[in-house]
Coordinates of C-alpha atoms and ligand atoms in Angstrom, one line a residue:
M176 CA -29.1 -49.7 -30.0
I177 CA -31.2 -47.4 -32.1
I178 CA -34.5 -48.4 -33.6
V179 CA -35.2 -46.8 -36.9
V180 CA -39.0 -46.6 -37.5
K181 CA -40.3 -46.9 -41.0
K182 CA -41.5 -43.7 -42.6
G183 CA -45.3 -43.1 -42.2
T184 CA -45.7 -45.7 -39.4
K185 CA -49.0 -45.2 -37.6
E186 CA -48.9 -43.8 -34.0
E187 CA -50.5 -47.0 -32.7
F188 CA -47.5 -49.1 -33.9
I189 CA -45.0 -46.7 -32.5
D190 CA -46.9 -47.0 -29.2
N191 CA -46.7 -50.7 -29.4
I192 CA -42.8 -50.5 -29.9
K193 CA -42.7 -48.2 -26.8
D194 CA -44.8 -50.6 -24.8
T195 CA -42.7 -53.6 -25.7
L196 CA -39.5 -51.7 -24.8
L197 CA -41.0 -50.7 -21.4
A198 CA -42.1 -54.3 -20.8
N199 CA -38.5 -55.4 -21.4
G200 CA -37.2 -52.8 -18.9
M201 CA -35.5 -50.6 -21.5
T202 CA -34.9 -46.9 -21.2
F203 CA -35.5 -45.0 -24.4
Y204 CA -36.2 -41.7 -26.1
V205 CA -38.3 -41.0 -29.1
L206 CA -36.7 -38.6 -31.6
Q207 CA -38.8 -37.1 -34.4
G208 CA -36.3 -36.6 -37.2
S209 CA -37.1 -34.8 -40.4
S210 CA -38.3 -38.0 -42.1
Y211 CA -37.8 -40.8 -39.6
V212 CA -38.7 -41.5 -36.0
L213 CA -35.6 -42.8 -34.2
I214 CA -35.7 -44.6 -30.8
P215 CA -32.3 -44.7 -29.0
V216 CA -32.5 -47.4 -26.4
A217 CA -30.4 -48.1 -23.3
G218 CA -30.8 -51.2 -21.2
D219 CA -29.3 -54.6 -20.6
L220 CA -28.1 -54.8 -24.2
T221 CA -25.5 -57.5 -23.9
T222 CA -27.8 -60.2 -22.6
S223 CA -30.8 -59.4 -24.7
D224 CA -31.4 -60.5 -28.2
M225 CA -31.9 -57.2 -29.9
G226 CA -33.0 -59.0 -33.0
R227 CA -36.4 -59.8 -31.5
F228 CA -37.4 -56.1 -31.8
R229 CA -36.9 -56.3 -35.5
S230 CA -40.1 -58.2 -35.9
L231 CA -42.3 -55.5 -34.4
K232 CA -44.5 -53.7 -36.9
G233 CA -43.0 -50.4 -38.0
V234 CA -39.4 -51.3 -37.3
E235 CA -37.3 -50.7 -40.4
R236 CA -33.9 -51.6 -38.9
I237 CA -31.9 -51.7 -35.7
I238 CA -28.5 -50.2 -35.4
N239 CA -26.3 -51.8 -32.7
I240 CA -24.1 -49.4 -30.9
S241 CA -22.4 -51.7 -28.3
K242 CA -19.8 -54.3 -29.4
P243 CA -20.4 -58.0 -28.7
Y244 CA -17.2 -58.0 -26.6
F245 CA -15.9 -56.0 -23.7
M246 CA -12.9 -57.7 -22.0
V247 CA -10.7 -57.6 -25.1
S248 CA -11.6 -53.9 -25.7
K249 CA -9.7 -50.8 -24.6
H250 CA -12.6 -50.0 -22.2
Y251 CA -11.4 -52.9 -20.1
R252 CA -7.6 -52.2 -20.2
E253 CA -5.3 -49.9 -22.1
K254 CA -2.5 -52.4 -22.9
S255 CA -1.6 -56.0 -22.3
I256 CA 1.8 -57.7 -22.3
V257 CA 2.0 -61.4 -22.6
D258 CA 4.9 -62.5 -20.3
L259 CA 6.4 -65.8 -21.2
G260 CA 9.1 -65.7 -18.5
D261 CA 12.9 -65.5 -18.9
G262 CA 12.5 -61.8 -20.0
I263 CA 10.4 -62.7 -23.1
D264 CA 7.4 -60.5 -23.4
I265 CA 5.0 -60.1 -26.3
G266 CA 3.6 -56.6 -26.6
S267 CA 6.5 -54.6 -25.4
D268 CA 9.4 -55.1 -27.9
F269 CA 8.8 -56.4 -31.4
T270 CA 8.8 -60.3 -31.3
V271 CA 9.8 -62.5 -34.2
I272 CA 8.5 -66.1 -33.9
S273 CA 9.9 -68.5 -36.5
G274 CA 10.4 -72.2 -37.4
P275 CA 9.1 -74.7 -39.9
C276 CA 5.5 -75.1 -40.9
S277 CA 5.6 -78.6 -39.4
V278 CA 7.9 -80.4 -37.1
E279 CA 9.3 -83.0 -39.5
S280 CA 12.0 -84.8 -37.5
A281 CA 14.2 -84.1 -34.5
D282 CA 17.3 -83.6 -36.8
S283 CA 15.6 -81.1 -39.1
L284 CA 14.1 -79.1 -36.3
D285 CA 17.5 -79.0 -34.5
K286 CA 19.1 -77.5 -37.6
I287 CA 16.4 -74.8 -37.8
A288 CA 16.4 -74.0 -34.1
A289 CA 20.2 -73.7 -34.1
F290 CA 20.1 -71.3 -36.9
L291 CA 17.2 -69.2 -35.5
S292 CA 18.5 -69.0 -32.0
G293 CA 21.9 -68.0 -33.3
L294 CA 20.3 -64.9 -34.7
G295 CA 18.5 -64.2 -31.5
V296 CA 15.0 -65.6 -32.2
K297 CA 13.5 -66.7 -28.9
I298 CA 10.3 -68.5 -29.9
L299 CA 10.3 -71.6 -32.1
R300 CA 7.1 -72.5 -34.0
G301 CA 6.3 -75.9 -35.4
G302 CA 3.0 -77.6 -36.4
T303 CA 2.5 -81.0 -34.8
F304 CA -1.2 -81.7 -35.5
K305 CA -1.7 -80.3 -38.9
M306 CA -4.9 -78.9 -40.4
R307 CA -4.4 -80.1 -43.9
T308 CA -7.0 -79.7 -46.6
S309 CA -6.5 -83.3 -47.8
P310 CA -6.4 -86.2 -45.4
Y311 CA -3.7 -87.7 -47.6
S312 CA -1.3 -84.8 -47.0
F313 CA 1.3 -84.9 -44.2
Q314 CA -0.7 -84.7 -40.9
G315 CA 2.2 -83.9 -38.6
L316 CA 4.0 -86.0 -36.0
G317 CA 1.4 -85.6 -33.4
E318 CA 2.4 -86.2 -29.8
N319 CA 5.9 -87.1 -30.8
G320 CA 6.2 -83.8 -32.7
V321 CA 5.1 -81.9 -29.5
K322 CA 7.8 -83.6 -27.5
I323 CA 10.5 -83.0 -30.2
L324 CA 9.5 -79.3 -30.3
N325 CA 9.8 -79.1 -26.5
E326 CA 13.2 -80.9 -26.4
T327 CA 14.7 -79.0 -29.3
A328 CA 13.6 -75.6 -28.0
G329 CA 14.9 -76.5 -24.5
R330 CA 18.4 -77.1 -26.0
Y331 CA 18.5 -73.6 -27.4
N332 CA 16.7 -71.8 -24.5
M333 CA 13.8 -71.0 -26.8
K334 CA 10.0 -71.0 -26.1
T335 CA 7.6 -73.0 -28.1
I336 CA 4.4 -72.5 -30.0
S337 CA 2.3 -75.1 -31.8
E338 CA -1.3 -75.3 -33.0
I339 CA -3.9 -77.2 -31.1
V340 CA -6.7 -78.8 -33.0
D341 CA -8.6 -80.9 -30.4
V342 CA -9.7 -80.2 -26.8
R343 CA -8.4 -83.6 -25.9
H344 CA -4.8 -82.4 -26.5
I345 CA -5.0 -79.6 -24.0
D346 CA -3.2 -81.5 -21.2
L347 CA -0.4 -82.5 -23.6
F348 CA 0.1 -78.9 -24.8
E349 CA 0.0 -77.5 -21.3
Q350 CA 2.8 -79.9 -20.4
Y351 CA 5.1 -79.2 -23.4
I352 CA 4.2 -76.0 -25.2
D353 CA 4.6 -72.4 -24.1
I354 CA 2.1 -70.7 -26.4
I355 CA -0.9 -72.6 -27.6
Q356 CA -1.9 -71.6 -31.2
V357 CA -5.5 -71.7 -32.4
G358 CA -5.4 -71.8 -36.2
A359 CA -7.5 -69.9 -38.6
R360 CA -9.8 -72.8 -39.1
N361 CA -10.6 -73.2 -35.4
M362 CA -11.1 -69.5 -34.7
M363 CA -14.8 -70.2 -34.3
N364 CA -14.5 -73.5 -32.5
F365 CA -16.1 -72.0 -29.4
A366 CA -15.9 -75.2 -27.4
L367 CA -12.1 -75.2 -27.8
L368 CA -11.8 -71.5 -27.1
K369 CA -13.8 -71.9 -23.9
E370 CA -11.6 -74.7 -22.7
L371 CA -8.4 -72.7 -23.5
G372 CA -9.9 -69.9 -21.5
K373 CA -9.4 -72.1 -18.5
S374 CA -5.8 -72.7 -19.3
S375 CA -2.9 -70.8 -17.8
K376 CA -1.0 -70.9 -21.0
P377 CA -0.9 -67.9 -23.4
I378 CA -3.0 -68.4 -26.5
L379 CA -2.1 -67.2 -30.0
L380 CA -5.4 -66.8 -31.8
K381 CA -5.4 -66.6 -35.6
R382 CA -8.0 -64.7 -37.5
S383 CA -10.1 -67.0 -39.7
A384 CA -9.8 -66.2 -43.4
N385 CA -13.5 -65.6 -43.5
A386 CA -14.0 -63.6 -40.3
T387 CA -14.7 -59.9 -39.7
I388 CA -12.5 -58.1 -37.2
E389 CA -15.6 -58.0 -34.9
E390 CA -15.9 -61.8 -35.1
F391 CA -12.2 -62.2 -34.5
L392 CA -12.3 -60.1 -31.3
S393 CA -15.5 -61.9 -30.2
S394 CA -13.6 -65.2 -30.4
A395 CA -10.8 -63.7 -28.3
E396 CA -13.5 -62.6 -25.8
Y397 CA -14.6 -66.3 -25.5
I398 CA -11.1 -67.1 -24.2
M399 CA -10.9 -64.1 -21.9
A400 CA -14.4 -64.5 -20.5
E401 CA -13.3 -67.8 -19.1
G402 CA -10.4 -66.2 -17.2
N403 CA -7.4 -66.5 -19.6
E404 CA -6.2 -63.0 -20.3
N405 CA -2.9 -64.0 -22.0
I406 CA -4.0 -63.7 -25.6
I407 CA -2.0 -62.7 -28.7
L408 CA -4.0 -61.9 -31.8
C409 CA -2.6 -62.9 -35.2
E410 CA -3.7 -61.5 -38.6
R411 CA -3.0 -64.0 -41.3
G412 CA -4.9 -62.9 -44.4
I413 CA -8.5 -63.2 -45.5
T414 CA -10.2 -64.7 -48.5
S415 CA -10.3 -62.6 -51.7
F416 CA -11.3 -62.9 -55.3
D417 CA -7.7 -62.2 -56.2
D418 CA -5.6 -65.3 -56.4
S419 CA -2.2 -63.6 -56.8
T420 CA -1.6 -64.3 -53.1
R421 CA -2.7 -67.2 -51.0
S422 CA -4.8 -64.9 -48.9
L423 CA -5.3 -61.2 -49.0
V424 CA -3.1 -59.7 -46.4
N425 CA -5.1 -56.9 -44.9
I426 CA -2.3 -54.7 -43.6
A427 CA -4.7 -52.0 -42.4
A428 CA -6.2 -54.6 -40.0
I429 CA -3.1 -54.1 -37.8
P430 CA -3.8 -50.5 -36.8
I431 CA -7.6 -51.2 -36.8
I432 CA -7.4 -54.1 -34.4
K433 CA -4.8 -52.3 -32.2
E434 CA -7.1 -49.4 -32.0
Q435 CA -9.9 -51.6 -30.6
T436 CA -8.0 -53.9 -28.3
H437 CA -5.3 -53.9 -25.6
L438 CA -4.0 -57.3 -26.8
P439 CA -0.8 -57.7 -28.7
V440 CA -1.3 -58.1 -32.4
I441 CA 1.1 -59.9 -34.7
L442 CA 1.2 -60.7 -38.4
D443 CA 1.7 -64.0 -40.1
P444 CA 3.2 -62.9 -43.5
S445 CA 3.8 -66.6 -44.6
H446 CA 0.2 -67.8 -44.6
S447 CA -1.0 -64.4 -45.8
V448 CA 0.9 -64.1 -49.0
G449 CA 1.8 -67.8 -49.5
S450 CA 5.0 -67.1 -51.4
F451 CA 8.5 -66.6 -49.9
K452 CA 9.1 -63.8 -52.4
Y453 CA 6.9 -61.3 -50.7
V454 CA 7.2 -62.3 -47.1
P455 CA 10.1 -59.9 -46.4
Q456 CA 8.4 -56.8 -47.7
V457 CA 5.1 -57.6 -46.0
S458 CA 7.1 -58.2 -42.7
E459 CA 8.7 -54.8 -43.0
A460 CA 5.2 -53.3 -43.5
A461 CA 4.0 -54.9 -40.3
V462 CA 6.7 -53.1 -38.3
V463 CA 5.8 -49.8 -39.9
L464 CA 2.1 -50.3 -39.2
G465 CA 2.7 -51.0 -35.5
A466 CA 2.4 -54.7 -35.2
D467 CA 3.9 -56.3 -32.1
G468 CA 5.6 -59.1 -34.0
L469 CA 5.7 -61.6 -36.7
I470 CA 5.3 -65.4 -37.0
V471 CA 7.2 -66.5 -40.0
E472 CA 7.9 -70.0 -41.5
T473 CA 11.5 -70.9 -42.1
H474 CA 13.2 -74.0 -43.4
Y475 CA 16.8 -74.9 -44.3
N476 CA 15.5 -76.5 -47.5
P477 CA 12.0 -75.2 -48.4
T478 CA 11.9 -77.3 -51.6
N479 CA 11.9 -80.4 -49.5
A480 CA 9.6 -79.2 -46.7
L481 CA 6.7 -81.5 -45.9
S482 CA 4.2 -78.6 -45.8
D483 CA 4.1 -75.0 -47.0
G484 CA 7.6 -75.0 -48.6
Y485 CA 6.8 -72.4 -51.1
Q486 CA 6.0 -69.8 -48.5
S487 CA 8.9 -70.7 -46.2
L488 CA 12.0 -68.6 -46.1
N489 CA 15.4 -70.3 -46.5
F490 CA 18.1 -69.3 -44.0
N491 CA 19.6 -66.6 -46.3
H492 CA 16.2 -65.0 -46.9
F493 CA 15.3 -65.2 -43.2
E494 CA 18.5 -63.6 -42.1
S495 CA 18.3 -60.7 -44.4
M496 CA 14.5 -60.1 -43.5
Y497 CA 15.2 -60.4 -39.8
K498 CA 18.1 -58.0 -39.8
K499 CA 16.1 -55.5 -41.8
V500 CA 13.1 -55.8 -39.5
L501 CA 15.3 -55.2 -36.4
K502 CA 16.9 -52.2 -38.1
L503 CA 13.4 -50.8 -38.8
C504 CA 12.4 -51.4 -35.2
E505 CA 15.5 -49.5 -34.0
F506 CA 14.8 -46.7 -36.5
K507 CA 11.2 -46.4 -35.3
K508 CA 12.2 -46.4 -31.6
E509 CA 14.8 -43.6 -32.2
N510 CA 13.1 -41.5 -34.7
L511 CA 9.3 -41.9 -34.7
Ligands
PEP281 C1 0.0 -72.5 -39.2 O1 0.4 -71.4 -38.7 O2 0.7 -73.5 -39.3 C2 -1.3 -72.5 -39.9 C3 -1.8 -73.6 -40.3 O3 -1.8 -71.2 -40.1 P1 -3.4 -70.8 -40.3 O4 -4.2 -71.4 -39.2 O5 -3.3 -69.3 -40.3 O6 -3.7 -71.3 -41.7
MN282 MN1 2.1 -73.5 -42.6

């Protein structure tokens, strides 16, 4: 960190800052700038609460240099690949995950899985415990939905992903689900993140609509610090004043996050834009910007979907988006 000392601070207060730093075991220099005194400090910066130095007389502000995370950063590892078994890796080839917003019934999920697996999609999504704004909206099929997802995916040799909302469901998810999703609303549920850090299952962590990238990566650090290094990050749009899309899809976040972390980064265009109309273009942009994959909502009859129908692609729309995305991936591989 760097301590910036207020202009005109008396020598005795600067001495007091120095004494306090010494007493805390910090190594530092005192730089006399043209108008400010700057004190760059080295020391045990991760465990100390740097904020406490702000209250010292003469301190104008403190600039933090070190990030609040380490294991998810490129200093720890250059690149991570999440291996799901059966030749399915996330982080090497571009991965498209798809399925309905919610598991609605065994029959409807079967129809969707048959279609997606026919195209080559290998990971089936489906919400089972839903985080709905209203308690009167469809809440998901719960444990039954988890089992339906597992059985359906098994019939088509697909892997599964579903969102967990409660630490008490970890055993259930570990038994039936291949990738455990932490939704945007639970990105800062640190108790849940810590427990998932003890799991051997890969975790897909979504960015909260109200979190900075630093907070997002710090949440991933919570999981990794407990020992689970199989994490996939998912950008899904952030809050904005502009209501022309459900969330603001921050496309630049993909290269920014990838620059900082070794973890695979995918985009959820469905919850980002909130309208089926723009999902294909935003999906193509994700390929161009270097995302490792997409998670897209698809339904055979979006108008009748029990949740998020308006943002779900129908089969025709999904197929044309998917083929374009694969072509773009090929083009990138061969030409860029
Ligand atoms: C979802 O993927 O079903 C979901 C609810 O997404 P988010 O947590 O990003 O809102
Ligand atoms: Mn949804």
